[in-house]
Short mmCIF file of C-alpha atoms in Angstrom, two decimals:
data_model
loop_
_atom_site.label_atom_id
_atom_site.label_comp_id
_atom_site.label_asym_id
_atom_site.label_seq_id
_atom_site.Cartn_x
_atom_site.Cartn_y
_atom_site.Cartn_z
CA MET A 11 12.81 30.60 -18.05
CA ALA A 12 12.76 30.46 -14.28
CA ALA A 13 16.01 31.24 -12.48
CA TYR A 14 17.40 28.48 -10.34
CA HIS A 15 18.17 29.16 -6.70
CA PRO A 16 20.17 26.64 -4.70
CA PRO A 17 18.33 25.45 -1.58
CA LYS A 18 18.72 27.56 1.54
CA ILE A 19 19.57 25.42 4.53
CA ALA A 20 19.65 26.89 8.01
CA SER A 21 22.99 26.12 9.66
CA HIS A 22 21.27 24.44 12.62
CA GLU A 23 19.65 21.97 10.25
CA ILE A 24 22.95 20.70 8.92
CA THR A 25 24.12 17.48 10.51
CA PRO A 26 27.80 17.78 11.48
CA GLU A 27 29.85 15.71 9.08
CA SER A 28 31.45 13.64 11.83
CA LEU A 29 28.03 12.63 13.15
CA PHE A 30 26.77 11.91 9.66
CA MET A 31 29.81 9.79 8.87
CA SER A 32 29.69 7.84 12.12
CA ARG A 33 26.02 7.17 11.49
CA ARG A 34 26.86 5.83 8.08
CA ALA A 35 29.59 3.64 9.53
CA PHE A 36 26.98 2.23 11.87
CA MET A 37 24.49 1.75 9.05
CA GLY A 38 27.19 0.06 7.00
CA ALA A 39 27.91 -2.37 9.81
CA ALA A 40 24.20 -3.01 10.26
CA ALA A 41 23.76 -3.59 6.55
CA GLY A 42 26.80 -5.86 6.56
CA SER A 43 25.35 -8.03 9.29
CA LEU A 44 22.08 -8.08 7.40
CA LEU A 45 23.74 -9.36 4.25
CA LEU A 46 25.13 -12.32 6.15
CA THR A 47 21.64 -13.50 6.96
CA SER A 48 19.81 -12.43 3.82
CA SER A 49 19.44 -14.55 0.74
CA ALA A 50 18.83 -11.58 -1.57
CA GLY A 51 20.60 -11.92 -4.90
CA ALA A 52 22.70 -9.05 -6.19
CA ILE A 53 24.85 -7.44 -3.55
CA ALA A 54 25.22 -3.68 -3.85
CA ALA A 55 28.77 -2.51 -4.46
CA ASP A 56 30.34 0.55 -2.88
CA LEU A 57 29.94 3.66 -4.98
CA LYS A 58 31.93 6.89 -4.77
CA ALA A 59 30.18 10.22 -5.20
CA SER A 60 31.08 13.82 -4.50
CA PRO A 61 29.06 15.67 -1.88
CA SER A 62 26.53 18.20 -3.07
CA PRO A 63 24.68 21.14 -1.50
CA PHE A 64 21.40 19.27 -1.93
CA LYS A 65 20.92 17.94 1.54
CA VAL A 66 17.67 17.91 3.51
CA GLY A 67 18.17 18.88 7.15
CA GLU A 68 16.10 15.98 8.46
CA PRO A 69 17.21 12.58 9.78
CA LEU A 70 17.78 9.99 7.08
CA THR A 71 15.29 7.14 6.79
CA PRO A 72 17.12 3.97 7.92
CA GLU A 73 18.60 2.02 5.02
CA LYS A 74 16.65 -1.11 5.94
CA ASP A 75 13.39 0.82 5.45
CA VAL A 76 14.56 2.46 2.22
CA THR A 77 15.40 -0.98 0.82
CA ASN A 78 12.53 -3.02 2.31
CA TYR A 79 9.51 -0.75 1.98
CA ASN A 80 9.02 -0.27 -1.73
CA ASN A 81 6.39 0.09 -4.40
CA PHE A 82 7.76 -1.70 -7.47
CA TYR A 83 4.79 -3.67 -8.85
CA GLU A 84 7.02 -5.51 -11.35
CA PHE A 85 8.11 -7.55 -8.31
CA GLY A 86 4.71 -7.76 -6.58
CA MET A 87 2.17 -5.48 -4.94
CA GLY A 88 3.22 -5.83 -1.29
CA LYS A 89 5.67 -3.34 0.19
CA GLY A 90 8.07 -6.16 1.05
CA ASP A 91 7.67 -7.95 -2.30
CA PRO A 92 10.34 -6.01 -4.23
CA ALA A 93 13.01 -6.86 -1.66
CA ALA A 94 11.83 -10.48 -1.46
CA ASN A 95 11.30 -11.14 -5.18
CA SER A 96 14.03 -9.20 -6.96
CA GLY A 97 16.92 -11.58 -6.22
CA ASP A 98 16.95 -13.02 -9.76
CA PHE A 99 16.93 -9.65 -11.47
CA LYS A 100 20.10 -8.91 -13.49
CA PRO A 101 20.88 -5.17 -13.55
CA SER A 102 24.01 -5.72 -15.59
CA PRO A 103 24.70 -5.61 -18.50
CA TRP A 104 22.36 -2.69 -19.18
CA THR A 105 21.74 -0.03 -21.77
CA ILE A 106 19.45 2.98 -21.99
CA LYS A 107 18.34 3.94 -25.46
CA VAL A 108 17.78 7.68 -25.84
CA ASP A 109 15.91 8.60 -29.00
CA GLY A 110 13.02 10.62 -30.43
CA MET A 111 13.38 14.32 -31.15
CA VAL A 112 17.12 14.52 -30.64
CA ALA A 113 20.00 15.36 -32.97
CA LYS A 114 22.16 12.47 -31.78
CA PRO A 115 20.20 9.43 -30.62
CA LYS A 116 22.41 7.14 -28.61
CA GLU A 117 22.48 3.99 -26.55
CA PHE A 118 24.23 4.47 -23.22
CA GLY A 119 25.91 1.53 -21.55
CA LEU A 120 26.02 1.16 -17.78
CA ASP A 121 29.72 2.11 -17.73
CA GLU A 122 28.95 5.42 -19.39
CA LEU A 123 26.20 6.13 -16.88
CA MET A 124 28.45 5.30 -13.94
CA ALA A 125 31.13 7.58 -15.43
CA MET A 126 28.82 10.61 -15.26
CA PRO A 127 29.71 13.10 -12.49
CA LEU A 128 28.08 11.32 -9.52
CA GLU A 129 26.84 13.35 -6.58
CA GLU A 130 25.25 12.38 -3.30
CA ARG A 131 21.93 14.15 -2.85
CA THR A 132 19.71 13.77 0.16
CA TYR A 133 16.14 14.33 -0.93
CA ARG A 134 12.75 13.95 0.65
CA MET A 135 10.66 11.29 -1.08
CA ARG A 136 6.89 11.70 -0.77
CA CYS A 137 4.77 8.77 -1.89
CA VAL A 138 1.27 9.47 -3.23
CA GLU A 139 0.09 7.07 -0.48
CA ALA A 140 0.87 9.75 2.14
CA TRP A 141 4.12 8.36 3.49
CA SER A 142 7.60 9.78 3.09
CA MET A 143 11.29 9.09 3.48
CA VAL A 144 14.59 10.99 3.40
CA ILE A 145 17.02 9.20 1.10
CA PRO A 146 20.71 9.78 0.29
CA TRP A 147 20.68 9.15 -3.46
CA ILE A 148 23.72 8.94 -5.69
CA GLY A 149 23.18 10.15 -9.21
CA PHE A 150 23.68 12.82 -11.83
CA PRO A 151 21.43 15.49 -13.32
CA LEU A 152 19.25 14.14 -16.12
CA ALA A 153 20.10 17.37 -18.00
CA GLY A 154 23.67 16.07 -18.34
CA LEU A 155 22.47 13.02 -20.23
CA LEU A 156 20.02 15.01 -22.35
CA ASP A 157 22.81 17.42 -23.37
CA LYS A 158 24.71 14.52 -24.90
CA VAL A 159 21.88 13.70 -27.33
CA GLU A 160 21.07 17.33 -28.20
CA PRO A 161 17.26 17.62 -27.98
CA LEU A 162 15.66 19.38 -30.94
CA GLY A 163 13.94 22.71 -30.47
CA SER A 164 10.58 21.03 -31.12
CA ALA A 165 10.99 18.53 -28.25
CA LYS A 166 8.67 19.38 -25.35
CA TYR A 167 8.39 16.23 -23.28
CA VAL A 168 10.55 13.32 -22.13
CA ALA A 169 9.07 9.82 -22.00
CA PHE A 170 10.61 7.03 -19.91
CA GLU A 171 10.15 3.27 -20.05
CA THR A 172 10.95 0.46 -17.59
CA VAL A 173 12.38 -2.89 -18.67
CA VAL A 174 10.00 -5.82 -19.31
CA ARG A 175 11.42 -9.15 -18.10
CA PRO A 176 8.65 -11.46 -16.94
CA GLU A 177 11.20 -14.21 -16.29
CA GLN A 178 13.04 -12.02 -13.77
CA MET A 179 10.15 -9.87 -12.58
CA PRO A 180 7.39 -12.05 -11.09
CA GLY A 181 4.84 -9.22 -11.11
CA GLN A 182 5.03 -9.17 -14.91
CA SER A 183 3.99 -12.81 -15.29
CA GLY A 184 1.12 -14.98 -14.15
CA TYR A 185 -2.66 -14.68 -14.31
CA PHE A 186 -3.00 -11.44 -12.48
CA GLN A 187 -0.97 -8.42 -13.48
CA PRO A 188 -1.76 -5.19 -11.69
CA LEU A 189 -0.64 -2.77 -14.42
CA ALA A 190 -0.02 -2.74 -18.16
CA TRP A 191 3.68 -3.19 -18.91
CA PRO A 192 6.03 -1.60 -19.62
CA TYR A 193 5.71 0.98 -16.84
CA VAL A 194 5.94 4.37 -18.51
CA GLU A 195 6.41 7.85 -17.13
CA GLY A 196 6.98 11.32 -18.47
CA LEU A 197 8.12 14.84 -17.67
CA ARG A 198 7.91 18.14 -19.41
CA LEU A 199 11.33 18.94 -20.91
CA ASP A 200 11.89 21.90 -18.53
CA GLU A 201 11.08 19.62 -15.57
CA ALA A 202 13.46 16.99 -16.92
CA ARG A 203 16.23 19.57 -17.32
CA HIS A 204 15.72 21.08 -13.86
CA PRO A 205 18.86 20.77 -11.71
CA LEU A 206 16.94 18.86 -9.01
CA THR A 207 15.95 16.09 -11.45
CA ILE A 208 18.48 13.26 -11.37
CA LEU A 209 19.01 9.80 -12.70
CA SER A 210 20.03 7.79 -9.66
CA VAL A 211 22.42 4.85 -9.77
CA GLY A 212 22.88 4.39 -6.04
CA LEU A 213 21.81 5.12 -2.49
CA TYR A 214 23.46 5.01 0.92
CA GLY A 215 26.93 4.95 -0.67
CA LYS A 216 26.24 1.84 -2.77
CA THR A 217 24.89 0.93 -6.18
CA LEU A 218 21.09 0.75 -6.33
CA PRO A 219 19.57 -2.43 -4.90
CA ASN A 220 17.28 -4.22 -7.38
CA GLN A 221 14.20 -3.36 -5.33
CA ASN A 222 14.97 0.36 -5.60
CA GLY A 223 15.16 0.34 -9.41
CA ALA A 224 18.59 -0.99 -10.34
CA PRO A 225 20.62 -0.09 -12.19
CA VAL A 226 19.23 3.35 -12.97
CA ARG A 227 16.08 5.22 -12.00
CA LEU A 228 14.59 8.66 -12.09
CA VAL A 229 14.32 10.86 -8.97
CA VAL A 230 12.16 14.00 -9.12
CA PRO A 231 11.95 15.10 -5.50
CA TRP A 232 9.07 17.59 -5.82
CA LYS A 233 6.76 15.00 -7.38
CA TYR A 234 5.03 11.95 -5.91
CA GLY A 235 7.23 8.88 -5.84
CA PHE A 236 5.49 7.03 -8.67
CA LYS A 237 6.99 9.56 -11.11
CA GLY A 238 10.39 8.11 -10.19
CA ILE A 239 10.37 5.38 -12.80
CA LYS A 240 12.72 2.48 -12.08
CA SER A 241 15.04 0.24 -14.12
CA ILE A 242 14.90 2.55 -17.14
CA VAL A 243 15.71 1.13 -20.59
CA LYS A 244 14.39 3.87 -22.83
CA ILE A 245 14.13 7.65 -22.85
CA THR A 246 12.31 9.32 -25.75
CA LEU A 247 12.03 13.04 -26.46
CA THR A 248 8.58 13.89 -27.81
CA GLU A 249 6.43 16.79 -28.88
CA LYS A 250 3.25 15.52 -27.21
CA GLU A 251 2.59 14.74 -23.54
CA PRO A 252 3.45 11.04 -23.19
CA PRO A 253 1.11 8.56 -21.46
CA THR A 254 1.97 7.62 -17.87
CA THR A 255 1.15 4.28 -16.24
CA TRP A 256 -0.79 5.37 -13.15
CA ASN A 257 -2.67 8.01 -15.06
CA ARG A 258 -3.81 5.34 -17.51
CA SER A 259 -4.73 3.01 -14.65
CA ALA A 260 -6.80 5.58 -12.69
CA PRO A 261 -7.02 8.96 -14.45
CA ASN A 262 -9.08 10.58 -11.70
CA GLU A 263 -6.52 9.66 -9.04
CA TYR A 264 -3.14 10.23 -10.70
CA GLY A 265 -2.35 13.13 -13.00
CA PHE A 266 0.53 13.71 -15.39
CA TYR A 267 2.14 16.36 -13.21
CA ALA A 268 1.75 14.64 -9.82
CA ASN A 269 3.44 17.51 -8.01
CA VAL A 270 3.37 17.04 -4.24
CA ASN A 271 0.52 19.29 -3.16
CA PRO A 272 -1.04 19.26 0.33
CA ALA A 273 -3.97 21.31 -0.97
CA VAL A 274 -5.10 18.75 -3.55
CA ASP A 275 -6.42 15.54 -2.00
CA HIS A 276 -6.20 12.13 -3.56
CA PRO A 277 -9.85 11.12 -4.05
CA ARG A 278 -9.47 8.47 -1.34
CA TRP A 279 -7.25 10.23 1.18
CA SER A 280 -5.98 13.62 2.26
CA GLN A 281 -2.54 14.72 1.07
CA ALA A 282 -2.26 17.39 3.79
CA THR A 283 -0.08 15.26 6.06
CA GLU A 284 2.33 12.38 5.72
CA ASN A 285 3.75 9.55 7.76
CA ARG A 286 7.55 9.42 7.89
CA ILE A 287 8.69 5.80 7.49
CA GLY A 288 11.13 4.25 9.95
CA GLU A 289 10.57 6.52 12.91
CA GLY A 290 10.15 3.53 15.18
CA GLY A 291 6.82 1.90 15.81
CA PHE A 292 3.50 3.42 16.79
CA PHE A 293 4.65 6.15 19.11
CA GLY A 294 8.05 7.11 17.70
CA GLY A 295 6.98 9.39 14.91
CA SER A 296 4.43 12.03 14.29
CA ARG A 297 2.38 12.99 11.30
CA ARG A 298 4.09 15.80 9.44
CA ASN A 299 2.50 18.44 7.35
CA THR A 300 3.18 17.84 3.68
CA LEU A 301 4.93 20.79 2.07
CA PRO A 302 3.97 22.27 -1.31
CA PHE A 303 6.26 20.74 -3.94
CA ASN A 304 7.56 18.53 -1.12
CA GLY A 305 9.55 21.46 0.29
CA TYR A 306 11.17 22.35 -3.03
CA ALA A 307 8.74 25.16 -3.92
CA GLU A 308 11.45 27.80 -3.95
CA GLU A 309 13.31 25.90 -6.64
CA VAL A 310 10.47 24.62 -8.80
CA ALA A 311 7.28 26.66 -8.26
CA GLY A 312 8.35 28.92 -11.13
CA LEU A 313 7.99 26.01 -13.56
CA TYR A 314 4.24 26.14 -13.00
CA ALA A 315 3.62 29.88 -12.91
CA GLY A 316 0.10 30.64 -14.09
CA MET A 317 -0.98 27.00 -14.12
CA ASP A 318 -4.07 25.74 -12.30
CA LEU A 319 -2.50 23.09 -10.05
CA VAL A 320 -5.90 21.72 -9.00
CA LYS A 321 -6.75 20.94 -12.61
CA ASN A 322 -3.20 19.90 -13.50
CA PHE A 323 -2.77 17.59 -10.48
CA MET B 662 -24.57 -37.85 4.23
CA MET B 663 -23.14 -36.31 7.39
CA ILE B 664 -19.43 -36.01 7.82
CA ALA B 665 -18.35 -38.04 10.82
CA LEU B 666 -16.44 -35.64 12.98
CA PRO B 667 -15.58 -36.63 16.52
CA SER B 668 -17.94 -34.40 18.45
CA LEU B 669 -16.67 -32.31 21.32
CA PRO B 670 -17.94 -33.60 24.67
CA ARG B 671 -20.55 -31.22 26.00
CA LYS B 672 -18.56 -30.40 29.13
CA TYR B 673 -15.88 -28.72 26.97
CA HIS B 674 -18.30 -26.59 24.98
CA SER B 675 -18.07 -23.40 26.95
CA ALA B 676 -14.32 -23.80 27.46
CA SER B 677 -13.93 -24.08 23.69
CA VAL B 678 -15.83 -20.83 23.20
CA TRP B 679 -13.52 -19.05 25.63
CA ALA B 680 -10.55 -20.58 23.86
CA LEU B 681 -11.86 -19.11 20.60
CA TYR B 682 -11.96 -15.63 22.15
CA ILE B 683 -8.37 -16.02 23.34
CA VAL B 684 -7.07 -17.36 20.04
CA GLY B 685 -9.08 -14.75 18.17
CA PHE B 686 -7.32 -11.88 19.86
CA ILE B 687 -3.81 -13.28 19.22
CA PRO B 688 -3.32 -11.51 15.84
CA ALA B 689 -4.21 -8.13 17.33
CA VAL B 690 -2.21 -8.57 20.53
CA SER B 691 0.92 -9.85 18.81
CA ALA B 692 0.81 -7.15 16.11
CA PHE B 693 0.25 -4.48 18.75
CA TYR B 694 3.26 -5.73 20.69
CA LEU B 695 5.44 -5.73 17.54
CA GLY B 696 4.22 -2.28 16.54
CA ALA B 697 4.61 -0.71 19.97
CA THR B 698 8.17 -2.01 20.22
CA GLY B 699 9.10 -0.83 16.73
CA GLN B 700 9.30 -4.30 15.21
CA LEU B 701 6.64 -3.96 12.52
CA PRO B 702 8.46 -3.17 9.28
CA GLY B 703 7.97 0.01 7.27
CA ASN B 704 4.77 1.88 7.98
CA ALA B 705 3.91 0.28 11.33
CA ILE B 706 0.65 2.13 11.88
CA LYS B 707 -0.75 1.26 8.45
CA GLU B 708 0.37 -2.37 8.82
CA PHE B 709 -1.49 -2.61 12.13
CA GLU B 710 -4.56 -0.79 10.85
CA HIS B 711 -4.80 -3.06 7.81
CA LEU B 712 -4.19 -6.22 9.83
CA LEU B 713 -7.08 -5.33 12.16
CA GLY B 714 -9.34 -4.58 9.21
CA ILE B 715 -8.60 -7.80 7.41
CA TRP B 716 -9.17 -9.87 10.57
CA ALA B 717 -12.48 -8.09 11.14
CA LEU B 718 -13.54 -9.16 7.66
CA ARG B 719 -12.32 -12.72 8.26
CA PHE B 720 -14.35 -13.02 11.46
CA LEU B 721 -17.42 -11.61 9.71
CA ILE B 722 -17.00 -14.22 7.00
CA ALA B 723 -16.51 -16.93 9.63
CA THR B 724 -19.82 -15.93 11.28
CA LEU B 725 -21.56 -16.30 7.94
CA CYS B 726 -20.04 -19.78 7.47
CA ILE B 727 -21.71 -21.32 10.51
CA THR B 728 -25.11 -21.78 8.87
CA PRO B 729 -23.88 -23.24 5.54
CA ILE B 730 -21.57 -25.61 7.41
CA ARG B 731 -24.57 -26.91 9.31
CA ASP B 732 -26.77 -27.05 6.20
CA LEU B 733 -24.21 -28.80 4.03
CA PHE B 734 -22.19 -30.94 6.41
CA GLY B 735 -24.45 -31.30 9.41
CA ILE B 736 -21.82 -29.89 11.73
CA ASN B 737 -23.30 -27.65 14.36
CA TRP B 738 -20.92 -24.91 15.39
CA MET B 739 -23.68 -22.51 16.37
CA ARG B 740 -22.14 -22.13 19.82
CA TYR B 741 -19.18 -20.29 18.25
CA ARG B 742 -21.18 -17.81 16.21
CA ARG B 743 -21.63 -15.20 18.90
CA ALA B 744 -17.90 -15.27 19.71
CA LEU B 745 -17.01 -14.89 16.02
CA GLY B 746 -19.42 -12.00 15.60
CA LEU B 747 -18.15 -10.22 18.69
CA LEU B 748 -14.55 -10.79 17.60
CA ALA B 749 -15.43 -9.14 14.28
CA PHE B 750 -16.99 -6.25 16.20
CA TRP B 751 -13.94 -5.76 18.43
CA TYR B 752 -11.58 -5.91 15.47
CA VAL B 753 -13.62 -3.21 13.74
CA VAL B 754 -13.47 -1.14 16.94
CA MET B 755 -9.67 -1.57 17.07
CA HIS B 756 -9.35 -0.88 13.33
CA PHE B 757 -11.28 2.36 13.65
CA SER B 758 -9.48 3.41 16.86
CA THR B 759 -6.12 2.82 15.19
CA TYR B 760 -7.19 4.98 12.27
CA MET B 761 -8.48 7.68 14.62
CA ILE B 762 -5.71 7.73 17.22
CA LEU B 763 -2.48 6.39 15.74
CA ASP B 764 -3.04 7.32 12.09
CA LYS B 765 -4.98 10.59 12.36
CA TYR B 766 -3.83 11.78 15.80
CA LEU B 767 -7.47 12.52 16.69
CA ASP B 768 -7.66 15.23 14.05
CA PHE B 769 -11.46 15.15 14.06
CA ALA B 770 -11.89 17.70 11.29
CA SER B 771 -9.87 15.46 8.99
CA ILE B 772 -11.60 12.28 10.22
CA ILE B 773 -15.07 13.72 9.61
CA ALA B 774 -13.98 14.99 6.20
CA ASP B 775 -12.69 11.50 5.36
CA ILE B 776 -15.96 9.85 6.39
CA ALA B 777 -18.05 12.38 4.50
CA LYS B 778 -15.97 12.73 1.33
CA ARG B 779 -14.42 9.35 0.64
CA PRO B 780 -16.92 6.66 -0.36
CA PHE B 781 -14.80 3.73 0.84
CA ILE B 782 -14.53 5.27 4.29
CA THR B 783 -18.24 6.18 4.30
CA ILE B 784 -19.09 2.55 3.52
CA GLY B 785 -16.70 1.24 6.16
CA MET B 786 -18.14 3.60 8.74
CA ALA B 787 -21.69 2.57 7.84
CA GLY B 788 -20.72 -1.06 8.41
CA PHE B 789 -19.28 -0.16 11.81
CA VAL B 790 -22.41 1.75 12.84
CA MET B 791 -24.61 -1.21 11.83
CA LEU B 792 -22.42 -3.57 13.84
CA VAL B 793 -23.05 -1.68 17.08
CA PRO B 794 -26.68 -2.79 17.66
CA LEU B 795 -25.71 -6.35 16.75
CA ALA B 796 -22.90 -6.35 19.31
CA LEU B 797 -25.15 -4.81 21.95
CA THR B 798 -27.80 -7.50 21.43
CA SER B 799 -25.38 -10.42 21.29
CA ASN B 800 -26.49 -11.84 24.64
CA ASN B 801 -29.16 -14.27 25.83
CA TRP B 802 -31.20 -11.59 27.55
CA SER B 803 -31.59 -9.62 24.29
CA ILE B 804 -32.54 -12.75 22.38
CA ARG B 805 -35.31 -13.51 24.86
CA ARG B 806 -36.37 -9.91 25.04
CA LEU B 807 -36.49 -9.27 21.28
CA GLY B 808 -37.88 -12.63 20.24
CA PRO B 809 -38.39 -12.89 16.47
CA ARG B 810 -37.25 -9.27 16.07
CA TRP B 811 -33.77 -10.42 17.11
CA ASN B 812 -33.52 -12.58 14.03
CA ARG B 813 -34.66 -9.79 11.78
CA LEU B 814 -32.20 -7.33 13.35
CA HIS B 815 -29.27 -9.71 12.99
CA LYS B 816 -29.90 -10.12 9.28
CA LEU B 817 -28.07 -6.79 9.12
CA VAL B 818 -24.87 -8.83 9.23
CA TYR B 819 -25.40 -9.58 5.52
CA VAL B 820 -25.24 -5.88 4.68
CA ILE B 821 -22.29 -5.42 7.04
CA ALA B 822 -20.24 -8.20 5.46
CA ALA B 823 -20.92 -6.78 2.00
CA ALA B 824 -19.90 -3.33 3.23
CA GLY B 825 -16.71 -4.77 4.72
CA ALA B 826 -15.66 -6.52 1.52
CA LEU B 827 -16.50 -3.42 -0.51
CA HIS B 828 -14.61 -1.14 1.89
CA PHE B 829 -11.52 -3.35 1.54
CA THR B 830 -11.76 -3.56 -2.25
CA MET B 831 -12.29 0.17 -2.72
CA SER B 832 -9.38 1.04 -0.43
CA VAL B 833 -6.63 -0.43 -2.61
CA LYS B 834 -4.84 1.11 -5.58
CA VAL B 835 -5.22 -1.97 -7.76
CA VAL B 836 -7.93 -4.59 -7.12
CA GLY B 837 -6.04 -7.88 -7.03
CA PRO B 838 -6.68 -11.56 -6.29
CA GLU B 839 -6.86 -10.96 -2.54
CA GLN B 840 -9.79 -8.54 -2.80
CA MET B 841 -11.50 -10.75 -5.38
CA ILE B 842 -11.32 -13.74 -3.04
CA TYR B 843 -13.01 -11.82 -0.21
CA ILE B 844 -15.69 -10.45 -2.54
CA ALA B 845 -16.33 -13.96 -3.91
CA LEU B 846 -16.52 -15.49 -0.41
CA VAL B 847 -19.00 -12.91 0.84
CA ALA B 848 -21.04 -13.17 -2.36
CA ALA B 849 -21.20 -16.98 -2.13
CA LEU B 850 -22.20 -16.87 1.54
CA LEU B 851 -24.96 -14.35 0.85
CA VAL B 852 -26.25 -16.26 -2.17
CA TRP B 853 -26.45 -19.36 0.03
CA ARG B 854 -29.06 -17.52 2.14
CA LEU B 855 -31.28 -17.36 -0.93
CA LEU B 856 -30.83 -21.03 -1.76
CA ARG B 857 -30.73 -22.73 1.58
CA SER B 858 -34.45 -23.17 2.29
CA ARG B 859 -34.92 -24.90 -1.06
CA TYR B 860 -31.80 -27.02 -0.49
CA ASN B 861 -32.86 -28.04 3.02
CA GLN B 862 -36.33 -28.96 1.81
CA TRP B 863 -34.85 -31.07 -1.00
CA ARG B 864 -32.62 -32.84 1.50
CA ARG B 865 -35.47 -33.50 3.93
CA GLU B 866 -37.51 -35.05 1.14
CA ARG B 867 -34.61 -37.21 0.07
CA ALA B 868 -33.98 -38.31 3.65
CA ARG B 869 -37.62 -39.35 4.20
CA PRO B 870 -37.50 -43.10 4.65
CA SER B 871 -38.81 -44.74 1.49
CA TYR B 872 -39.25 -48.50 1.36
CA GLY B 873 -36.11 -50.52 1.38
CA ALA B 874 -33.85 -47.55 1.66
CA ALA B 875 -30.82 -48.04 3.81
CA GLN B 876 -30.29 -45.44 6.46
#
């Protein structure tokens, strides 16, 4: 069992709280003015969370980019489609069924999830498409939920499933559907129990917008973004490695592990560098080097000791 | 038989070609302005790169439409073909420059690796290389100079259009309706090249005045 070390953050990397808070006030005002002009359906409610030591010392990606540049094929394949097409989606009422190899299978209602100890965690998010963001999530460790159902000793993997609602999710209906539904994902149990792995119910101080996976989604910051399955309705503990949607769709391009790894290219592009979203136009940003395990190597590399990460991509 | 379209008076012909050049560059210029001023949403560089690529493919397809439009509808837009072809060429140049400069920051090692290792980029690059001689010979002097060889050389555009549609289709994570439409358009336009001589012959025979036939 690998020991867990909290992230080391150099003091110069920490944004002074007053600056951080004033920035959020500004973002709040900006978001408020946006809401007045937008026709998007569900309006995110304020959400309280305690601060946590998990904070990346890099500028946050603006909220408008976090909520308008999304891959959520249930609402369409374009980056702007989830924000444009998710207005009819109803994230409440909601339940997550947790079953499989557990002593106490249970269905969790949204209230129970929101009553978990919520923390704000600022993580890097690295998409497999070579772009990245820095997002202030609100959520709780997945381990906390798993503890409540008491996984059996024989359980080795955790399988996740997204809701199927063609009437509310336009990407799930019509002649052309890009993927087989439901969207499914999976983690090894030790990955699922790792302190960095959270179920998120909010971002930027509010409940999750529909386009970001309302009401509850997975966030595994050292893996490519597609592992972060959205709008979860089912979690199943299993003995065998569960199938995952992108791996089924293109097995040579997307593996089960999908750990962020600059040394292992996607067959169609290099993963050595990434483009940070929202850094302002053509000349505002720069290409950054992608970090092994997305910068969380110190915390998670031990999970994969002795494994061939080229083969297990 | 022929569609009656009010024909453009001859004196406006060359002005209309210049107008096409100007209109043709609007997508690139407006997207560049939005991107440079931070108004393109999300991943501005990729948005711009993809916009240039898709317009290059559209202009290639437009060039290939000129002949079938004349064959089928009797409308002669041949005077616009060079402009459409050169617009396609310039959009490919801008697409590739955006990839090289804005996207890859002139990291030539990585660019060369991309071209060598990734089939969709290899195919796109091959299309670009084939476009160069066509662009260089898209002038009256070259047509006179090359004679019948000019025609043979410019048949390369069929391969280039196929490469463009393939490059686009292979670049996406999931092949969707958009890619299928471009593939179908290019395929139909290329197939027309195989059928057109027979079709035109059939039409000429039908049009031959037989007795009593009304014109």
